[in-house]
mmCIF file of C-alpha atoms in Angstrom:
data_model
loop_
_atom_site.group_PDB
_atom_site.id
_atom_site.type_symbol
_atom_site.label_atom_id
_atom_site.label_comp_id
_atom_site.label_asym_id
_atom_site.label_seq_id
_atom_site.Cartn_x
_atom_site.Cartn_y
_atom_site.Cartn_z
ATOM 1 C CA ASP A 1 24.881 22.086 -48.699
ATOM 2 C CA THR A 2 25.039 19.602 -45.835
ATOM 3 C CA ALA A 3 28.621 19.139 -44.690
ATOM 4 C CA VAL A 4 28.245 15.607 -43.287
ATOM 5 C CA SER A 5 25.205 13.672 -44.412
ATOM 6 C CA GLN A 6 23.972 10.275 -43.260
ATOM 7 C CA THR A 7 21.332 8.039 -44.732
ATOM 8 C CA PRO A 8 18.944 6.776 -43.623
ATOM 9 C CA LYS A 9 17.953 8.957 -40.688
ATOM 10 C CA TYR A 10 15.674 6.275 -39.322
ATOM 11 C CA LEU A 11 16.020 2.536 -39.714
ATOM 12 C CA VAL A 12 13.703 -0.062 -38.205
ATOM 13 C CA THR A 13 14.593 -3.690 -38.764
ATOM 14 C CA GLN A 14 14.311 -7.194 -37.367
ATOM 15 C CA MET A 15 16.880 -9.038 -35.300
ATOM 16 C CA GLY A 16 19.284 -11.028 -37.422
ATOM 17 C CA ASN A 17 19.111 -8.745 -40.445
ATOM 18 C CA ASP A 18 22.082 -7.034 -42.071
ATOM 19 C CA LYS A 19 21.939 -3.278 -42.618
ATOM 20 C CA SER A 20 24.105 -0.403 -43.751
ATOM 21 C CA ILE A 21 24.255 3.282 -42.931
ATOM 22 C CA LYS A 22 25.922 5.589 -45.420
ATOM 23 C CA CYS A 23 27.936 8.669 -44.641
ATOM 24 C CA GLU A 24 29.342 11.321 -46.941
ATOM 25 C CA GLN A 25 31.268 14.495 -46.179
ATOM 26 C CA ASN A 26 31.916 17.335 -48.608
ATOM 27 C CA LEU A 27 34.374 19.202 -46.406
ATOM 28 C CA GLY A 28 37.508 17.668 -47.853
ATOM 29 C CA HIS A 29 38.444 16.274 -44.445
ATOM 30 C CA ASP A 30 40.904 13.446 -44.220
ATOM 31 C CA THR A 31 39.498 11.591 -41.220
ATOM 32 C CA MET A 32 36.044 10.137 -40.638
ATOM 33 C CA TYR A 33 34.500 8.474 -37.614
ATOM 34 C CA TRP A 34 31.547 6.453 -36.440
ATOM 35 C CA TYR A 35 30.109 6.942 -32.981
ATOM 36 C CA LYS A 36 27.309 5.086 -31.215
ATOM 37 C CA GLN A 37 25.065 7.014 -28.824
ATOM 38 C CA ASP A 38 23.106 4.782 -26.484
ATOM 39 C CA SER A 39 19.858 5.468 -24.664
ATOM 40 C CA LYS A 40 21.780 7.171 -21.847
ATOM 41 C CA LYS A 41 23.325 9.568 -24.356
ATOM 42 C CA PHE A 42 26.816 8.108 -24.003
ATOM 43 C CA LEU A 43 28.838 8.649 -27.183
ATOM 44 C CA LYS A 44 31.232 5.809 -27.846
ATOM 45 C CA ILE A 45 33.843 5.866 -30.584
ATOM 46 C CA MET A 46 33.526 2.858 -32.857
ATOM 47 C CA PHE A 47 35.912 3.559 -35.712
ATOM 48 C CA SER A 48 38.286 6.186 -36.918
ATOM 49 C CA TYR A 49 39.533 6.058 -40.486
ATOM 50 C CA ASN A 50 41.724 8.087 -42.765
ATOM 51 C CA ASN A 51 43.573 7.136 -45.889
ATOM 52 C CA LYS A 52 46.408 5.790 -43.815
ATOM 53 C CA GLU A 53 44.936 4.025 -40.870
ATOM 54 C CA LEU A 54 41.815 2.313 -39.606
ATOM 55 C CA ILE A 55 41.463 2.402 -35.860
ATOM 56 C CA ILE A 56 38.922 0.120 -34.332
ATOM 57 C CA ASN A 57 37.620 0.319 -30.800
ATOM 58 C CA GLU A 58 38.359 -3.159 -29.550
ATOM 59 C CA THR A 59 35.033 -3.303 -27.696
ATOM 60 C CA VAL A 60 33.064 -3.073 -30.948
ATOM 61 C CA PRO A 61 31.765 -6.499 -32.081
ATOM 62 C CA ASN A 62 33.131 -7.701 -35.387
ATOM 63 C CA ARG A 63 29.569 -7.694 -36.726
ATOM 64 C CA PHE A 64 30.242 -4.004 -37.310
ATOM 65 C CA SER A 65 32.527 -3.058 -40.168
ATOM 66 C CA PRO A 66 33.396 0.263 -41.779
ATOM 67 C CA LYS A 67 33.821 0.497 -45.521
ATOM 68 C CA SER A 68 35.363 3.487 -47.228
ATOM 69 C CA PRO A 69 35.094 3.538 -51.036
ATOM 70 C CA ASP A 70 36.862 6.901 -51.103
ATOM 71 C CA LYS A 71 38.018 9.728 -48.871
ATOM 72 C CA ALA A 72 34.581 11.364 -48.733
ATOM 73 C CA HIS A 73 32.620 8.288 -47.684
ATOM 74 C CA LEU A 74 32.626 5.990 -44.683
ATOM 75 C CA ASN A 75 29.766 3.539 -44.553
ATOM 76 C CA LEU A 76 28.842 1.358 -41.612
ATOM 77 C CA HIS A 77 27.780 -2.242 -42.172
ATOM 78 C CA ILE A 78 26.154 -4.223 -39.426
ATOM 79 C CA ASN A 79 25.601 -7.962 -39.700
ATOM 80 C CA SER A 80 23.231 -10.120 -37.664
ATOM 81 C CA LEU A 81 21.609 -7.229 -35.862
ATOM 82 C CA GLU A 82 20.845 -7.620 -32.157
ATOM 83 C CA LEU A 83 18.450 -5.783 -29.857
ATOM 84 C CA GLY A 84 21.395 -4.067 -28.145
ATOM 85 C CA ASP A 85 22.417 -2.475 -31.419
ATOM 86 C CA SER A 86 19.463 -0.103 -31.149
ATOM 87 C CA ALA A 87 20.980 3.359 -30.816
ATOM 88 C CA VAL A 88 21.704 6.553 -32.682
ATOM 89 C CA TYR A 89 24.771 6.267 -34.899
ATOM 90 C CA PHE A 90 26.694 9.413 -35.710
ATOM 91 C CA CYS A 91 29.142 9.866 -38.501
ATOM 92 C CA ALA A 92 31.698 12.661 -38.131
ATOM 93 C CA SER A 93 34.718 14.064 -39.909
ATOM 94 C CA SER A 94 37.668 16.241 -38.996
ATOM 95 C CA GLN A 95 40.786 17.801 -40.414
ATOM 96 C CA GLU A 96 43.736 18.262 -38.143
ATOM 97 C CA ARG A 97 44.783 21.552 -39.602
ATOM 98 C CA ARG A 98 42.562 24.047 -41.374
ATOM 99 C CA LYS A 99 44.021 27.158 -42.937
ATOM 100 C CA GLY A 100 47.115 26.674 -40.840
ATOM 101 C CA ILE A 101 45.167 26.699 -37.583
ATOM 102 C CA TYR A 102 44.858 23.549 -35.581
ATOM 103 C CA THR A 103 41.337 22.887 -34.416
ATOM 104 C CA GLY A 104 40.544 19.299 -35.208
ATOM 105 C CA GLU A 105 36.919 19.835 -34.308
ATOM 106 C CA LEU A 106 34.478 17.151 -35.287
ATOM 107 C CA PHE A 107 31.764 17.906 -37.792
ATOM 108 C CA PHE A 108 28.840 15.605 -37.130
ATOM 109 C CA GLY A 109 26.106 14.258 -39.312
ATOM 110 C CA GLU A 110 22.533 14.422 -38.056
ATOM 111 C CA GLY A 111 22.598 10.880 -36.761
ATOM 112 C CA SER A 112 20.837 7.684 -37.826
ATOM 113 C CA ARG A 113 18.417 6.165 -35.355
ATOM 114 C CA LEU A 114 18.499 2.387 -35.593
ATOM 115 C CA THR A 115 15.748 0.374 -33.941
ATOM 116 C CA VAL A 116 16.065 -3.406 -33.835
ATOM 117 C CA LEU A 117 12.857 -5.318 -33.095
ATOM 118 C CA ALA B 1 44.223 5.056 -21.474
ATOM 119 C CA GLN B 2 42.402 8.323 -21.290
ATOM 120 C CA LYS B 3 39.285 9.298 -19.503
ATOM 121 C CA ILE B 4 36.885 12.205 -19.537
ATOM 122 C CA THR B 5 34.766 12.759 -16.430
ATOM 123 C CA GLN B 6 31.722 14.941 -16.179
ATOM 124 C CA THR B 7 30.490 14.678 -12.621
ATOM 125 C CA GLN B 8 27.232 16.644 -13.013
ATOM 126 C CA PRO B 9 24.528 14.544 -14.640
ATOM 127 C CA GLY B 10 22.127 17.486 -14.458
ATOM 128 C CA MET B 11 22.357 21.202 -13.816
ATOM 129 C CA PHE B 12 19.752 23.923 -13.410
ATOM 130 C CA VAL B 13 20.297 27.635 -13.918
ATOM 131 C CA GLN B 14 18.136 30.719 -13.972
ATOM 132 C CA GLU B 15 17.901 32.598 -17.226
ATOM 133 C CA LYS B 16 20.531 35.365 -17.551
ATOM 134 C CA GLU B 17 22.768 33.807 -14.895
ATOM 135 C CA ALA B 18 26.135 32.186 -15.537
ATOM 136 C CA VAL B 19 26.713 28.456 -15.167
ATOM 137 C CA THR B 20 29.824 26.280 -15.028
ATOM 138 C CA LEU B 21 29.840 22.730 -16.341
ATOM 139 C CA ASP B 22 32.664 20.610 -14.985
ATOM 140 C CA CYS B 23 35.037 18.415 -16.949
ATOM 141 C CA THR B 24 38.168 16.636 -15.800
ATOM 142 C CA TYR B 25 40.395 14.509 -17.941
ATOM 143 C CA ASP B 26 43.170 12.038 -17.587
ATOM 144 C CA THR B 27 45.914 11.583 -20.145
ATOM 145 C CA SER B 28 49.604 10.821 -20.280
ATOM 146 C CA ASP B 29 49.994 12.682 -23.577
ATOM 147 C CA GLN B 30 51.614 16.114 -23.658
ATOM 148 C CA SER B 31 49.753 17.121 -26.807
ATOM 149 C CA TYR B 32 45.984 16.940 -26.703
ATOM 150 C CA GLY B 33 42.901 18.983 -27.454
ATOM 151 C CA LEU B 34 39.749 19.585 -25.446
ATOM 152 C CA PHE B 35 36.324 20.333 -26.856
ATOM 153 C CA TRP B 36 32.813 21.063 -25.750
ATOM 154 C CA TYR B 37 29.763 20.106 -27.769
ATOM 155 C CA LYS B 38 26.108 20.879 -27.291
ATOM 156 C CA GLN B 39 23.311 18.471 -28.140
ATOM 157 C CA PRO B 40 19.818 20.009 -28.017
ATOM 158 C CA SER B 41 16.715 17.870 -27.874
ATOM 159 C CA SER B 42 16.622 17.852 -31.684
ATOM 160 C CA GLY B 43 19.694 15.603 -31.553
ATOM 161 C CA GLU B 44 22.363 17.332 -33.603
ATOM 162 C CA MET B 45 25.859 17.789 -32.210
ATOM 163 C CA ILE B 46 27.017 21.403 -32.176
ATOM 164 C CA PHE B 47 30.664 22.363 -31.660
ATOM 165 C CA LEU B 48 31.079 25.118 -29.067
ATOM 166 C CA ILE B 49 34.710 25.649 -28.159
ATOM 167 C CA TYR B 50 38.225 24.207 -28.399
ATOM 168 C CA GLN B 51 41.307 24.399 -26.172
ATOM 169 C CA GLY B 52 44.710 23.028 -27.143
ATOM 170 C CA SER B 53 46.972 21.684 -24.449
ATOM 171 C CA TYR B 54 49.682 24.185 -25.382
ATOM 172 C CA ASP B 55 47.349 27.171 -25.486
ATOM 173 C CA GLU B 56 48.200 29.519 -22.642
ATOM 174 C CA GLN B 57 45.053 31.608 -22.900
ATOM 175 C CA ASN B 58 41.629 30.263 -22.030
ATOM 176 C CA ALA B 59 39.483 29.851 -25.128
ATOM 177 C CA THR B 60 36.431 32.054 -25.552
ATOM 178 C CA GLU B 61 33.633 31.995 -28.121
ATOM 179 C CA GLY B 62 30.884 34.518 -27.537
ATOM 180 C CA ARG B 63 29.078 33.564 -24.330
ATOM 181 C CA TYR B 64 31.162 30.409 -23.962
ATOM 182 C CA SER B 65 34.532 30.269 -22.265
ATOM 183 C CA LEU B 66 36.692 27.350 -21.289
ATOM 184 C CA ASN B 67 38.346 27.512 -17.883
ATOM 185 C CA PHE B 68 41.474 25.458 -18.577
ATOM 186 C CA GLN B 69 43.526 24.413 -15.563
ATOM 187 C CA LYS B 70 46.209 22.144 -16.927
ATOM 188 C CA ALA B 71 47.807 21.169 -13.620
ATOM 189 C CA ARG B 72 44.431 20.113 -12.289
ATOM 190 C CA LYS B 73 43.490 18.516 -15.600
ATOM 191 C CA SER B 74 40.205 20.349 -15.748
ATOM 192 C CA ALA B 75 38.469 22.059 -18.651
ATOM 193 C CA ASN B 76 35.247 23.538 -17.363
ATOM 194 C CA LEU B 77 32.776 25.239 -19.669
ATOM 195 C CA VAL B 78 31.377 28.564 -18.522
ATOM 196 C CA ILE B 79 28.201 29.862 -20.133
ATOM 197 C CA SER B 80 27.503 33.473 -19.328
ATOM 198 C CA ALA B 81 24.047 35.067 -19.432
ATOM 199 C CA SER B 82 22.178 31.789 -19.900
ATOM 200 C CA GLN B 83 19.338 31.712 -22.390
ATOM 201 C CA LEU B 84 16.385 29.339 -22.638
ATOM 202 C CA GLY B 85 17.895 27.966 -25.826
ATOM 203 C CA ASP B 86 20.945 26.811 -23.880
ATOM 204 C CA SER B 87 18.897 23.960 -22.419
ATOM 205 C CA ALA B 88 20.609 20.877 -23.833
ATOM 206 C CA MET B 89 23.105 18.086 -23.172
ATOM 207 C CA TYR B 90 26.705 19.262 -23.031
ATOM 208 C CA PHE B 91 29.613 16.974 -23.756
ATOM 209 C CA CYS B 92 33.260 17.438 -22.969
ATOM 210 C CA ALA B 93 35.648 15.641 -25.305
ATOM 211 C CA MET B 94 39.354 15.138 -25.687
ATOM 212 C CA ARG B 95 41.511 14.262 -28.674
ATOM 213 C CA GLU B 96 44.546 12.183 -28.006
ATOM 214 C CA ARG B 97 47.129 10.803 -30.353
ATOM 215 C CA TYR B 98 46.485 7.121 -31.043
ATOM 216 C CA GLY B 99 48.943 5.607 -33.446
ATOM 217 C CA GLY B 100 49.019 7.958 -36.408
ATOM 218 C CA SER B 101 45.652 9.539 -35.702
ATOM 219 C CA TYR B 102 43.863 11.655 -33.134
ATOM 220 C CA ILE B 103 40.856 10.010 -31.550
ATOM 221 C CA PRO B 104 38.181 12.172 -29.930
ATOM 222 C CA THR B 105 36.488 10.550 -26.941
ATOM 223 C CA PHE B 106 33.598 11.951 -24.936
ATOM 224 C CA GLY B 107 32.447 12.288 -21.366
ATOM 225 C CA ARG B 108 28.991 11.110 -20.358
ATOM 226 C CA GLY B 109 27.511 14.577 -20.627
ATOM 227 C CA THR B 110 25.675 17.064 -18.437
ATOM 228 C CA SER B 111 22.040 17.937 -18.958
ATOM 229 C CA LEU B 112 21.517 21.674 -18.529
ATOM 230 C CA ILE B 113 18.068 23.140 -17.957
ATOM 231 C CA VAL B 114 17.627 26.899 -18.057
ATOM 232 C CA HIS B 115 14.637 28.195 -16.110
ATOM 233 C CA PRO B 116 12.832 31.407 -17.092
#
C-alpha cells in the first residue's frame, strides 16, 4: 500500500485555469505538508497543516489554498494558474513521535508535475 | 528565521570511495532536528538519516553517517563506499518549531555523481 499518494501525477493545463491536486496518507500521521520543487530542484514549503494549526508560507500567493476534509487528506487548490506555477508539487506527512521515538521524518508522495501552457 | 546552506552544487566521487556532503544551518532554537534526503533521477524523495539537536552521538544508518558539529552548526552527510546507485540529488533539511508545529525546510541540494 502506498503510504502517501498524490493524484494526478501529471497535469497539463492552460493559463488561467483552476486545478486541484489530491493527497492522501494512510500512515495515521497528524501533520501534512505541501512543497513546491522548481526547475532548479529547490524545495519550498508552501503549507503545513494538522488538526490544530494551518501554517502558510507568506510568500505563497493566495491563489493557492489547502483544503483538508479530514486528517488523512490535504488537497491543494490553485486558482488562475500562471506560467510560473509550473513545477513538481510534493505532498508529505509526518508524526512527531512514533512508538515513543522522536523522528519526525517526512514521508513524501511521488510528486505531481504541473505544466502550465 | 532559519537557513540551510549546502555550498556544493555538484560533487563527483569514484565508486567505492567515501564522500562528504556539506550542510550548515542557522537557527536560534535550542530544539531542532536535521535530516538528509536523497532524490534520484526518478524523482521520489527518500529519507536517509536523522539527527536531533540533543543527540550526543552522531547518527548512522548503514553506509550513511551524519557528522554533527553543533557548535559549528554543521550536519555533513558522509557516504562510505559509494555505489553507482548513490548518484542523485541530496538535500539537507531542518525542522524548527514554528508556533505549535515543526516545519521542515530544505537546502538547495547537492548533485552527487558516482563514477565507475
